[in-house]
Amino acid sequence: MTRRRSGLRPGVLGIVAVLLGAGLGELVAAFFAASASPFAAVGGALIDLAPAWAKDTAIALFGTGDKIALLTGIAIVLAAVAFGAGMLERRRRSVGAAVVAAIGIAGAVIAVIRTDLGLLAALPSLVAGGAGAMTLRALVSLGETEQESAQDQDRRRFLIWTGAATAAGLLAVAASRIATGASRAVEAVRAALRLPAPATSAPAVPATAELGIPGLAPVVTPNADFYRIDTALVVPQVDPKDWSLRVHGMVDREVVLTWDELIASPLTEADVTLACVSNTVGGDLIGNARWLGLPVREVLARAGVDADADMVLSTSIDGFTASTPLEALTDDRDALLAIGMNGEPLPIPHGFPVRLVVPGLYGYVSATKWVTELEVTRFDRATAYWTTRGWSERGPIKLQSRIDVPRGSIDAGDTVIAGMAWQQHVGVRGVEVRIDGGPWRPATLATAISDDTWVQWSLPWAAESGQHDIECRAVSADGVTQTDALAPPAPDGATGWHRISVTVR
Ligand SMILES: Nc1nc2c(c(=O)[nH]1)N[C@H]1C(S)=C(S)[C@@H](COP(=O)(O)O)O[C@H]1N2
Ligand SMILES: [Mo]
């Protein structure tokens, strides 16, 4: 038997070996530090290094599935490298194994740099690299024996080992998934929590705020449907009893607020629509909820803010930061340290136990989840996560409107055009709709919950068969008409009119 007979098999062995290594690495991470997982470390580093356009493209292509896409991408690249390492190992003994070990070392270095676990963070990646390299060596030399001697016994042994390594890798991956799930003790704490009653309740949502049109976004977004955007590959698990908020910087006295102090304080309830700056015209990175929390101005007042300060840099437990104009946190708007969302404790992916919610500002400059620190400072002294990546320093939400129905193709006859419009903390006065470039017609607005929320609108339409273009534009409470000038999300939010095309049968 000649060497050529082995064909692509060493490459496949490379993938098997790396699968085993990666599985073991994830397993080790699952048991002691999820954030040190080789995949999370490398993925997190890629997220942080990605330029603004890359984030935008990822969100445009994959929406809120951008993280799954990223992890899939890493897995594909890793599989390709593993394949190459296997082919290399076949040609020059130990060289392929060295490549696999090197990947592990690279993961270890990234994990140590990115987490605050110290050298321990290197362990999962080192285990992954070491196990992968040794497995590759062993499998390729077993394969070699088999080809050269061509004895059935060796062939059987080779198959058994390859099968065992594949199975072990898959098992390790599965076990790490289960271990990660079991470590979700915080979910149990959350489920057992009872929210305190608000000292200041929000008025009931007017029945006339919800038009109840099928296909139209509900005016209050259920938590399960609320968009999620953050840089966290592994969702931070924060037990309220371990949570505290440190307020420092340009203040008279540093304040540390614990969970017990927070929930014992008079809490405010407010309906606020959160929006992401990455939302494209017509997009759905926006949602409205009833939040319960402590007004940020109360906490800032306890600390005593320096007159020279103009910004608050909030930091989350995973290192994300946002720079919020101080006045948005001290004026009379409902800027909250929120603990409740639609009558429940914050869902863990939405910032449990405490996040910021600030009416009128895009999330990247205001809505820090898992928040643990507020530093009172100045815009000329500090920058935040996205502002260091080219996004605008200030992020007031722009006037926007969207058509939700109809969609695709419909039957001719009486129907309804309906959608949403928003400019949080300014409010919407009206929405106009234009069909096939004809005259602008005023839509009927539903009752707005408040100026801090989006509002539904609708317009009856006698649809005639054919192809039709529908456009909408909002008019703000200030009397400004939404601009038709197209702008992409970067650096401070998209503009332009939403236009859809409908086929009427
Ligand atoms: N810790 C943390 N908080 C964060 C972010 C983040 O990446 N990390 N992203 C912000 C952005 S860009 C937005 S739009 C909102 C989204 O909040 P949601 O996921 O609850 O909808 O969270 C903000 N808070
Ligand atoms: Mo965002």
Short mmCIF file of C-alpha atoms and ligand atoms in Angstrom, two decimals:
data_model
loop_
_atom_site.label_atom_id
_atom_site.label_comp_id
_atom_site.label_asym_id
_atom_site.label_seq_id
_atom_site.Cartn_x
_atom_site.Cartn_y
_atom_site.Cartn_z
CA MET A 1 0.00 0.00 0.00
CA THR A 2 1.37 3.42 -0.91
CA ARG A 3 1.23 6.65 0.98
CA ARG A 4 -1.03 8.20 -1.67
CA ARG A 5 -3.83 5.88 -0.60
CA SER A 6 -4.27 7.91 2.58
CA GLY A 7 -5.64 10.82 0.43
CA LEU A 8 -7.49 13.39 2.50
CA ARG A 9 -7.80 11.14 5.52
CA PRO A 10 -5.10 12.85 7.62
CA GLY A 11 -7.04 16.10 7.18
CA VAL A 12 -10.16 14.47 8.54
CA LEU A 13 -8.07 13.12 11.43
CA GLY A 14 -6.97 16.70 12.07
CA ILE A 15 -10.61 17.75 12.40
CA VAL A 16 -11.34 14.81 14.71
CA ALA A 17 -8.34 15.69 16.91
CA VAL A 18 -9.27 19.37 17.11
CA LEU A 19 -12.89 18.48 17.85
CA LEU A 20 -11.71 16.39 20.79
CA GLY A 21 -9.39 19.15 22.00
CA ALA A 22 -11.96 21.92 21.59
CA GLY A 23 -14.62 19.82 23.32
CA LEU A 24 -12.36 19.19 26.30
CA GLY A 25 -11.41 22.87 26.42
CA GLU A 26 -15.06 23.93 26.50
CA LEU A 27 -15.72 21.32 29.16
CA VAL A 28 -12.95 22.63 31.41
CA ALA A 29 -14.25 26.18 30.88
CA ALA A 30 -17.82 25.15 31.63
CA PHE A 31 -16.75 23.86 35.02
CA PHE A 32 -14.80 26.81 36.24
CA ALA A 33 -15.08 29.91 34.08
CA ALA A 34 -17.38 30.26 31.11
CA SER A 35 -15.68 33.47 30.02
CA ALA A 36 -12.38 31.60 29.60
CA SER A 37 -13.92 29.23 27.06
CA PRO A 38 -11.59 29.12 24.04
CA PHE A 39 -14.46 29.98 21.69
CA ALA A 40 -15.74 32.80 23.89
CA ALA A 41 -12.26 34.26 24.29
CA VAL A 42 -11.43 34.26 20.58
CA GLY A 43 -14.96 35.33 19.59
CA GLY A 44 -14.96 38.13 22.16
CA ALA A 45 -11.60 39.37 20.92
CA LEU A 46 -12.88 39.39 17.33
CA ILE A 47 -16.00 41.32 18.40
CA ASP A 48 -13.93 43.92 20.22
CA LEU A 49 -11.46 44.27 17.35
CA ALA A 50 -14.13 44.50 14.64
CA PRO A 51 -14.46 47.96 13.09
CA ALA A 52 -17.86 49.67 13.08
CA TRP A 53 -18.63 48.65 9.49
CA ALA A 54 -18.05 45.00 10.34
CA LYS A 55 -20.49 45.14 13.26
CA ASP A 56 -23.00 46.83 10.99
CA THR A 57 -22.55 44.28 8.22
CA ALA A 58 -22.86 41.41 10.69
CA ILE A 59 -26.09 42.84 12.11
CA ALA A 60 -27.41 43.58 8.62
CA LEU A 61 -26.66 40.05 7.44
CA PHE A 62 -27.49 38.04 10.52
CA GLY A 63 -29.56 40.39 12.70
CA THR A 64 -29.55 39.34 16.32
CA GLY A 65 -28.15 35.97 15.17
CA ASP A 66 -24.81 37.72 14.59
CA LYS A 67 -23.14 35.83 17.46
CA ILE A 68 -24.16 32.41 16.18
CA ALA A 69 -22.82 33.48 12.78
CA LEU A 70 -19.54 34.56 14.39
CA LEU A 71 -19.13 31.29 16.30
CA THR A 72 -19.99 29.32 13.17
CA GLY A 73 -17.38 31.32 11.29
CA ILE A 74 -14.74 30.57 13.93
CA ALA A 75 -15.69 26.87 13.81
CA ILE A 76 -15.33 26.80 10.01
CA VAL A 77 -11.94 28.52 10.07
CA LEU A 78 -10.82 26.19 12.88
CA ALA A 79 -11.98 23.13 10.95
CA ALA A 80 -10.06 24.31 7.88
CA VAL A 81 -6.89 24.89 9.91
CA ALA A 82 -7.37 21.51 11.62
CA PHE A 83 -7.68 19.85 8.23
CA GLY A 84 -4.46 21.51 7.11
CA ALA A 85 -2.71 20.51 10.33
CA GLY A 86 -3.72 16.89 9.75
CA MET A 87 -2.34 16.92 6.19
CA LEU A 88 0.85 18.51 7.50
CA GLU A 89 1.21 15.99 10.29
CA ARG A 90 1.03 13.16 7.75
CA ARG A 91 3.85 14.69 5.74
CA ARG A 92 6.09 15.81 8.59
CA ARG A 93 5.55 14.16 11.91
CA SER A 94 4.80 16.57 14.83
CA VAL A 95 4.52 19.67 12.63
CA GLY A 96 0.72 19.45 12.36
CA ALA A 97 0.50 18.71 16.08
CA ALA A 98 2.61 21.80 16.74
CA VAL A 99 0.13 23.90 14.72
CA VAL A 100 -2.74 22.60 16.86
CA ALA A 101 -0.80 23.28 20.05
CA ALA A 102 -0.03 26.80 18.81
CA ILE A 103 -3.75 27.53 18.29
CA GLY A 104 -4.34 26.46 21.88
CA ILE A 105 -1.57 28.74 23.12
CA ALA A 106 -2.99 31.66 21.12
CA GLY A 107 -6.42 31.03 22.68
CA ALA A 108 -4.80 30.89 26.12
CA VAL A 109 -3.04 34.22 25.63
CA ILE A 110 -6.26 35.88 24.44
CA ALA A 111 -8.22 34.43 27.39
CA VAL A 112 -5.64 35.70 29.90
CA ILE A 113 -5.66 39.18 28.35
CA ARG A 114 -9.44 39.41 28.05
CA THR A 115 -10.67 38.02 31.34
CA ASP A 116 -9.79 39.06 34.85
CA LEU A 117 -9.17 35.48 35.92
CA GLY A 118 -5.38 35.73 35.64
CA LEU A 119 -3.29 32.81 34.41
CA LEU A 120 -6.06 30.38 35.25
CA ALA A 121 -7.91 31.66 32.18
CA ALA A 122 -5.26 29.93 30.05
CA LEU A 123 -6.23 26.47 31.27
CA PRO A 124 -9.20 25.65 28.96
CA SER A 125 -7.30 26.66 25.81
CA LEU A 126 -4.11 24.88 26.92
CA VAL A 127 -6.09 21.71 27.59
CA ALA A 128 -7.74 22.12 24.17
CA GLY A 129 -4.43 22.63 22.35
CA GLY A 130 -2.58 19.91 24.24
CA ALA A 131 -5.29 17.28 23.88
CA GLY A 132 -5.79 18.18 20.19
CA ALA A 133 -2.06 17.97 19.41
CA MET A 134 -1.56 14.64 21.19
CA THR A 135 -4.65 13.13 19.60
CA LEU A 136 -3.54 14.24 16.14
CA ARG A 137 -0.09 12.68 16.61
CA ALA A 138 -1.54 9.44 17.88
CA LEU A 139 -4.21 9.14 15.18
CA VAL A 140 -1.87 9.92 12.30
CA SER A 141 0.76 7.42 13.45
CA LEU A 142 -1.91 4.77 14.00
CA GLY A 143 -3.12 5.46 10.48
CA GLU A 144 0.41 5.10 9.19
CA THR A 145 0.90 1.69 10.75
CA GLU A 146 -2.32 0.58 9.23
CA GLN A 147 -1.35 1.68 5.71
CA GLU A 148 2.10 0.30 5.79
CA SER A 149 1.38 -3.07 7.32
CA ALA A 150 -2.14 -3.37 5.95
CA GLN A 151 -3.02 -5.77 8.71
CA ASP A 152 -6.67 -6.08 9.58
CA GLN A 153 -5.85 -5.88 13.24
CA ASP A 154 -4.20 -2.47 12.84
CA ARG A 155 -7.03 -1.26 10.67
CA ARG A 156 -9.52 -2.20 13.34
CA ARG A 157 -7.45 -0.51 16.02
CA PHE A 158 -7.24 2.63 13.90
CA LEU A 159 -10.99 2.77 13.36
CA ILE A 160 -11.65 2.22 17.05
CA TRP A 161 -9.35 5.06 18.04
CA THR A 162 -10.75 7.49 15.48
CA GLY A 163 -14.29 6.62 16.49
CA ALA A 164 -13.44 6.94 20.16
CA ALA A 165 -11.82 10.36 19.65
CA THR A 166 -14.82 11.63 17.68
CA ALA A 167 -17.23 10.32 20.29
CA ALA A 168 -15.15 11.78 23.13
CA GLY A 169 -15.10 15.16 21.41
CA LEU A 170 -18.85 15.18 20.86
CA LEU A 171 -19.43 14.01 24.43
CA ALA A 172 -17.21 16.75 25.80
CA VAL A 173 -19.12 19.36 23.81
CA ALA A 174 -22.44 17.98 25.04
CA ALA A 175 -21.22 17.78 28.64
CA SER A 176 -19.97 21.35 28.53
CA ARG A 177 -23.40 22.46 27.30
CA ILE A 178 -25.05 20.66 30.20
CA ALA A 179 -22.54 22.03 32.70
CA THR A 180 -23.11 25.56 31.41
CA GLY A 181 -26.83 25.03 31.81
CA ALA A 182 -26.41 23.72 35.34
CA SER A 183 -24.34 26.72 36.30
CA ARG A 184 -27.34 28.89 35.48
CA ALA A 185 -28.09 29.13 39.18
CA VAL A 186 -28.73 32.83 38.61
CA GLU A 187 -31.81 31.97 36.57
CA ALA A 188 -33.23 30.23 39.64
CA VAL A 189 -32.49 33.29 41.78
CA ARG A 190 -34.21 35.45 39.18
CA ALA A 191 -37.24 33.17 39.00
CA ALA A 192 -37.68 33.35 42.78
CA LEU A 193 -37.45 37.16 42.90
CA ARG A 194 -40.48 39.30 43.63
CA LEU A 195 -40.26 42.87 42.39
CA PRO A 196 -41.15 45.65 44.84
CA ALA A 197 -44.17 47.79 44.01
CA PRO A 198 -43.33 51.12 42.37
CA ALA A 199 -43.52 54.26 44.49
CA THR A 200 -44.38 56.12 41.27
CA SER A 201 -46.53 54.03 38.94
CA ALA A 202 -46.88 54.62 35.24
CA PRO A 203 -50.46 55.28 34.11
CA ALA A 204 -52.14 52.23 32.58
CA VAL A 205 -51.37 51.79 28.89
CA PRO A 206 -54.42 53.34 27.14
CA ALA A 207 -56.54 50.69 25.42
CA THR A 208 -56.46 52.90 22.33
CA ALA A 209 -52.65 52.65 22.15
CA GLU A 210 -52.97 49.15 20.70
CA LEU A 211 -54.69 48.92 17.33
CA GLY A 212 -54.49 45.13 17.37
CA ILE A 213 -53.89 44.89 13.64
CA PRO A 214 -52.47 41.48 12.64
CA GLY A 215 -48.87 41.85 11.53
CA LEU A 216 -48.44 45.22 13.25
CA ALA A 217 -45.86 45.23 16.07
CA PRO A 218 -47.60 45.22 19.45
CA VAL A 219 -47.17 48.56 21.22
CA VAL A 220 -45.74 46.76 24.26
CA THR A 221 -43.07 44.27 23.17
CA PRO A 222 -43.21 40.97 25.08
CA ASN A 223 -39.85 40.26 26.77
CA ALA A 224 -39.37 37.08 24.75
CA ASP A 225 -39.64 39.07 21.49
CA PHE A 226 -37.52 42.03 22.59
CA TYR A 227 -34.48 42.54 20.36
CA ARG A 228 -31.15 41.80 21.96
CA ILE A 229 -27.90 43.53 21.05
CA ASP A 230 -24.66 43.30 23.01
CA THR A 231 -21.04 42.27 22.71
CA ALA A 232 -21.40 39.41 25.23
CA LEU A 233 -20.79 35.98 23.69
CA VAL A 234 -21.39 34.48 27.12
CA VAL A 235 -24.26 36.22 28.87
CA PRO A 236 -23.03 37.54 32.24
CA GLN A 237 -24.56 35.68 35.19
CA VAL A 238 -24.83 38.13 38.06
CA ASP A 239 -26.40 37.15 41.36
CA PRO A 240 -28.13 40.21 42.90
CA LYS A 241 -26.49 39.49 46.25
CA ASP A 242 -23.08 39.94 44.59
CA TRP A 243 -24.17 43.03 42.67
CA SER A 244 -23.31 46.59 43.58
CA LEU A 245 -23.06 49.89 41.75
CA ARG A 246 -20.10 52.16 42.38
CA VAL A 247 -20.64 55.84 41.62
CA HIS A 248 -17.36 57.72 41.45
CA GLY A 249 -15.31 60.23 39.49
CA MET A 250 -16.23 63.92 39.60
CA VAL A 251 -18.41 63.57 42.69
CA ASP A 252 -18.34 64.91 46.24
CA ARG A 253 -18.41 61.43 47.73
CA GLU A 254 -18.18 57.99 46.27
CA VAL A 255 -21.40 56.00 46.60
CA VAL A 256 -21.76 52.23 46.58
CA LEU A 257 -25.31 51.02 46.08
CA THR A 258 -26.15 47.41 46.91
CA TRP A 259 -29.08 45.37 45.59
CA ASP A 260 -30.85 45.51 48.97
CA GLU A 261 -30.48 49.30 49.10
CA LEU A 262 -31.70 49.58 45.51
CA ILE A 263 -34.88 47.59 46.02
CA ALA A 264 -35.59 49.38 49.31
CA SER A 265 -35.52 52.74 47.48
CA PRO A 266 -38.66 54.37 46.03
CA LEU A 267 -38.86 52.99 42.51
CA THR A 268 -40.36 54.54 39.39
CA GLU A 269 -42.21 52.78 36.61
CA ALA A 270 -41.95 54.12 33.07
CA ASP A 271 -42.81 53.08 29.52
CA VAL A 272 -39.75 53.61 27.36
CA THR A 273 -38.98 52.47 23.82
CA LEU A 274 -35.40 51.30 23.43
CA ALA A 275 -33.76 51.56 20.01
CA CYS A 276 -30.45 50.43 18.57
CA VAL A 277 -28.38 52.81 16.47
CA SER A 278 -27.69 49.90 14.11
CA ASN A 279 -31.37 49.68 13.18
CA THR A 280 -31.76 50.21 9.45
CA VAL A 281 -34.76 52.04 7.95
CA GLY A 282 -37.69 49.66 8.37
CA GLY A 283 -35.68 47.45 10.74
CA ASP A 284 -36.74 45.81 13.98
CA LEU A 285 -33.93 46.58 16.44
CA ILE A 286 -36.42 48.49 18.57
CA GLY A 287 -38.80 47.49 21.32
CA ASN A 288 -41.02 49.03 23.97
CA ALA A 289 -41.33 47.91 27.58
CA ARG A 290 -42.55 49.03 30.97
CA TRP A 291 -39.44 49.43 33.10
CA LEU A 292 -39.20 49.56 36.88
CA GLY A 293 -36.17 51.16 38.47
CA LEU A 294 -34.51 53.81 40.54
CA PRO A 295 -34.14 57.19 38.81
CA VAL A 296 -30.43 57.67 38.07
CA ARG A 297 -30.64 61.27 39.23
CA GLU A 298 -31.36 60.05 42.80
CA VAL A 299 -28.12 58.09 42.89
CA LEU A 300 -26.17 60.95 41.32
CA ALA A 301 -27.66 63.35 43.87
CA ARG A 302 -26.45 61.10 46.71
CA ALA A 303 -22.93 61.31 45.24
CA GLY A 304 -23.06 65.05 44.53
CA VAL A 305 -22.04 65.82 40.95
CA ASP A 306 -19.22 68.27 40.16
CA ALA A 307 -20.41 71.31 38.16
CA ASP A 308 -17.71 70.74 35.50
CA ALA A 309 -18.88 67.24 34.65
CA ASP A 310 -20.90 66.69 31.45
CA MET A 311 -20.93 62.90 30.99
CA VAL A 312 -21.48 59.65 32.86
CA LEU A 313 -19.45 56.66 31.73
CA SER A 314 -21.34 53.52 32.72
CA THR A 315 -19.54 50.19 32.80
CA SER A 316 -20.98 46.69 32.74
CA ILE A 317 -19.59 43.65 34.48
CA ASP A 318 -18.23 42.43 31.13
CA GLY A 319 -16.36 45.64 30.40
CA PHE A 320 -18.79 47.31 27.95
CA THR A 321 -19.02 51.06 28.45
CA ALA A 322 -21.45 53.81 27.38
CA SER A 323 -21.03 57.58 27.59
CA THR A 324 -24.28 59.33 28.46
CA PRO A 325 -24.70 63.11 28.50
CA LEU A 326 -25.07 64.07 32.16
CA GLU A 327 -28.16 66.20 31.57
CA ALA A 328 -30.09 63.20 30.22
CA LEU A 329 -29.53 61.55 33.60
CA THR A 330 -30.27 64.55 35.79
CA ASP A 331 -33.20 66.25 34.03
CA ASP A 332 -36.77 65.17 34.76
CA ARG A 333 -36.91 62.31 32.25
CA ASP A 334 -37.24 58.73 33.46
CA ALA A 335 -33.60 57.67 33.21
CA LEU A 336 -33.62 54.51 35.30
CA LEU A 337 -31.39 51.97 36.94
CA ALA A 338 -33.91 49.38 35.85
CA ILE A 339 -34.55 46.08 37.61
CA GLY A 340 -37.94 45.25 36.10
CA MET A 341 -39.11 44.77 32.50
CA ASN A 342 -42.82 44.31 31.77
CA GLY A 343 -43.58 43.19 35.32
CA GLU A 344 -40.71 40.69 35.61
CA PRO A 345 -37.15 40.97 36.85
CA LEU A 346 -34.97 41.85 33.85
CA PRO A 347 -34.38 38.76 31.72
CA ILE A 348 -30.71 37.76 32.07
CA PRO A 349 -29.84 38.65 28.42
CA HIS A 350 -31.44 42.08 28.98
CA GLY A 351 -29.14 42.94 31.88
CA PHE A 352 -30.21 41.12 35.04
CA PRO A 353 -30.09 42.28 37.74
CA VAL A 354 -29.66 45.98 36.84
CA ARG A 355 -29.35 47.98 33.62
CA LEU A 356 -29.67 51.55 32.48
CA VAL A 357 -32.61 52.82 30.42
CA VAL A 358 -32.57 56.42 29.20
CA PRO A 359 -35.45 57.81 27.12
CA GLY A 360 -34.39 59.50 23.89
CA LEU A 361 -30.90 58.03 23.41
CA TYR A 362 -29.76 55.06 21.36
CA GLY A 363 -28.78 52.04 23.43
CA TYR A 364 -25.05 52.27 22.73
CA VAL A 365 -24.77 55.57 24.62
CA SER A 366 -27.23 54.84 27.37
CA ALA A 367 -28.60 51.37 27.98
CA THR A 368 -25.73 49.55 29.73
CA LYS A 369 -26.83 46.09 30.83
CA TRP A 370 -25.35 44.30 33.89
CA VAL A 371 -24.24 47.80 34.95
CA THR A 372 -21.82 47.99 37.90
CA GLU A 373 -20.19 51.39 37.67
CA LEU A 374 -21.06 55.00 36.96
CA GLU A 375 -18.14 57.32 36.52
CA VAL A 376 -19.03 60.99 36.47
CA THR A 377 -16.62 62.58 34.01
CA ARG A 378 -16.37 64.73 30.87
CA PHE A 379 -16.67 63.97 27.15
CA ASP A 380 -13.19 65.44 26.66
CA ARG A 381 -11.71 63.04 29.22
CA ALA A 382 -13.19 59.64 28.44
CA THR A 383 -14.60 57.61 25.56
CA ALA A 384 -16.85 54.56 25.52
CA TYR A 385 -16.96 51.17 23.80
CA TRP A 386 -18.58 52.25 20.52
CA THR A 387 -17.37 55.84 20.48
CA THR A 388 -13.76 54.57 20.39
CA ARG A 389 -14.83 52.55 17.34
CA GLY A 390 -15.99 55.52 15.30
CA TRP A 391 -19.60 55.89 16.42
CA SER A 392 -20.86 59.30 17.36
CA GLU A 393 -20.16 60.61 20.87
CA ARG A 394 -23.78 61.55 21.40
CA GLY A 395 -26.65 59.42 20.19
CA PRO A 396 -30.05 61.12 20.29
CA ILE A 397 -32.66 58.90 18.63
CA LYS A 398 -33.68 60.15 15.19
CA LEU A 399 -37.27 60.63 13.99
CA GLN A 400 -38.32 57.42 12.22
CA SER A 401 -41.35 55.53 10.99
CA ARG A 402 -41.92 52.06 9.61
CA ILE A 403 -44.57 50.17 7.63
CA ASP A 404 -45.41 46.78 9.18
CA VAL A 405 -48.44 45.79 7.08
CA PRO A 406 -49.26 44.87 4.37
CA ARG A 407 -46.34 42.62 3.47
CA GLY A 408 -45.67 40.72 0.25
CA SER A 409 -48.80 40.04 -1.76
CA ILE A 410 -52.42 40.62 -0.77
CA ASP A 411 -55.89 40.34 -2.28
CA ALA A 412 -57.47 43.39 -3.89
CA GLY A 413 -60.08 45.23 -1.84
CA ASP A 414 -60.32 47.13 1.41
CA THR A 415 -57.25 46.67 3.56
CA VAL A 416 -55.15 48.66 5.99
CA ILE A 417 -51.65 50.08 5.91
CA ALA A 418 -50.16 50.27 9.40
CA GLY A 419 -46.87 50.75 11.15
CA MET A 420 -44.91 52.34 13.96
CA ALA A 421 -43.37 55.81 14.41
CA TRP A 422 -40.99 57.14 17.04
CA GLN A 423 -38.73 59.82 18.30
CA GLN A 424 -38.35 59.09 21.95
CA HIS A 425 -38.47 62.01 24.37
CA VAL A 426 -39.68 64.29 21.57
CA GLY A 427 -42.86 62.53 20.49
CA VAL A 428 -44.69 62.06 17.21
CA ARG A 429 -47.42 64.40 15.99
CA GLY A 430 -48.39 62.60 12.81
CA VAL A 431 -47.56 60.12 10.09
CA GLU A 432 -48.15 60.52 6.37
CA VAL A 433 -48.40 57.82 3.75
CA ARG A 434 -47.84 58.01 0.01
CA ILE A 435 -48.83 55.38 -2.52
CA ASP A 436 -47.08 55.11 -5.88
CA GLY A 437 -45.58 58.57 -5.48
CA GLY A 438 -49.03 60.21 -5.19
CA PRO A 439 -50.07 62.84 -2.65
CA TRP A 440 -49.13 62.41 1.04
CA ARG A 441 -52.14 61.32 3.06
CA PRO A 442 -52.36 61.64 6.83
CA ALA A 443 -52.55 58.33 8.71
CA THR A 444 -54.47 58.00 11.96
CA LEU A 445 -52.25 57.80 15.03
CA ALA A 446 -53.15 55.44 17.84
CA THR A 447 -52.95 56.97 21.31
CA ALA A 448 -49.28 57.39 22.24
CA ILE A 449 -48.41 55.86 25.61
CA SER A 450 -46.05 58.81 26.12
CA ASP A 451 -43.49 60.89 24.26
CA ASP A 452 -40.90 58.33 25.35
CA THR A 453 -42.55 55.52 23.42
CA TRP A 454 -43.24 54.67 19.84
CA VAL A 455 -46.78 54.97 18.51
CA GLN A 456 -48.84 52.86 16.12
CA TRP A 457 -50.51 54.36 13.04
CA SER A 458 -52.86 53.12 10.36
CA LEU A 459 -54.52 54.15 7.11
CA PRO A 460 -57.38 52.36 5.30
CA TRP A 461 -56.53 51.47 1.71
CA ALA A 462 -58.72 50.27 -1.16
CA ALA A 463 -56.07 48.14 -2.83
CA GLU A 464 -56.39 47.71 -6.60
CA SER A 465 -54.62 44.91 -8.39
CA GLY A 466 -51.11 45.54 -9.56
CA GLN A 467 -47.76 46.39 -8.04
CA HIS A 468 -47.71 49.28 -5.55
CA ASP A 469 -45.04 51.21 -3.66
CA ILE A 470 -45.95 52.51 -0.23
CA GLU A 471 -43.87 55.05 1.69
CA CYS A 472 -44.33 56.67 5.08
CA ARG A 473 -42.83 59.59 6.96
CA ALA A 474 -43.41 60.90 10.46
CA VAL A 475 -43.81 64.42 11.74
CA SER A 476 -42.36 65.03 15.21
CA ALA A 477 -44.12 66.80 18.06
CA ASP A 478 -41.69 69.65 17.28
CA GLY A 479 -43.22 69.93 13.80
CA VAL A 480 -40.19 68.51 11.97
CA THR A 481 -40.90 66.19 9.01
CA GLN A 482 -38.81 63.03 8.83
CA THR A 483 -36.04 63.50 6.28
CA ASP A 484 -35.85 61.47 3.09
CA ALA A 485 -32.06 61.90 3.00
CA LEU A 486 -30.59 58.41 3.18
CA ALA A 487 -28.02 57.81 5.92
CA PRO A 488 -26.58 54.46 7.00
CA PRO A 489 -26.63 53.49 10.71
CA ALA A 490 -22.98 54.54 11.26
CA PRO A 491 -22.04 56.83 12.89
CA ASP A 492 -25.22 58.14 14.52
CA GLY A 493 -28.32 56.36 13.17
CA ALA A 494 -30.03 55.69 9.84
CA THR A 495 -32.39 58.11 8.11
CA GLY A 496 -34.63 57.93 5.06
CA TRP A 497 -38.22 56.97 4.36
CA HIS A 498 -39.33 53.38 4.68
CA ARG A 499 -40.67 52.15 1.35
CA ILE A 500 -42.25 48.79 0.63
CA SER A 501 -43.51 47.14 -2.50
CA VAL A 502 -46.78 45.20 -2.45
CA THR A 503 -48.38 42.94 -5.03
CA VAL A 504 -52.17 43.17 -5.10
CA ARG A 505 -53.86 40.19 -6.76
N1 LIG B 1 -23.22 45.32 28.83
C1 LIG B 1 -23.69 45.74 27.64
N2 LIG B 1 -24.75 46.57 27.62
C2 LIG B 1 -25.25 47.02 26.45
C3 LIG B 1 -24.64 46.65 25.22
C4 LIG B 1 -23.51 45.80 25.27
O1 LIG B 1 -22.92 45.44 24.26
N3 LIG B 1 -23.07 45.36 26.50
N4 LIG B 1 -25.17 47.11 24.03
C5 LIG B 1 -26.01 48.30 24.07
C6 LIG B 1 -26.77 48.47 22.84
S1 LIG B 1 -25.87 48.86 21.46
C7 LIG B 1 -28.13 48.40 22.80
S2 LIG B 1 -28.98 48.84 21.41
C8 LIG B 1 -28.91 47.96 23.97
C9 LIG B 1 -29.82 46.82 23.63
O2 LIG B 1 -30.51 46.38 24.76
P1 LIG B 1 -31.37 45.05 24.69
O3 LIG B 1 -30.44 43.94 24.28
O4 LIG B 1 -31.97 44.83 26.02
O5 LIG B 1 -32.43 45.28 23.63
O6 LIG B 1 -28.06 47.52 25.02
C10 LIG B 1 -26.94 48.34 25.26
N5 LIG B 1 -26.31 47.86 26.45
MO MO B 2 -27.29 49.23 19.83
#
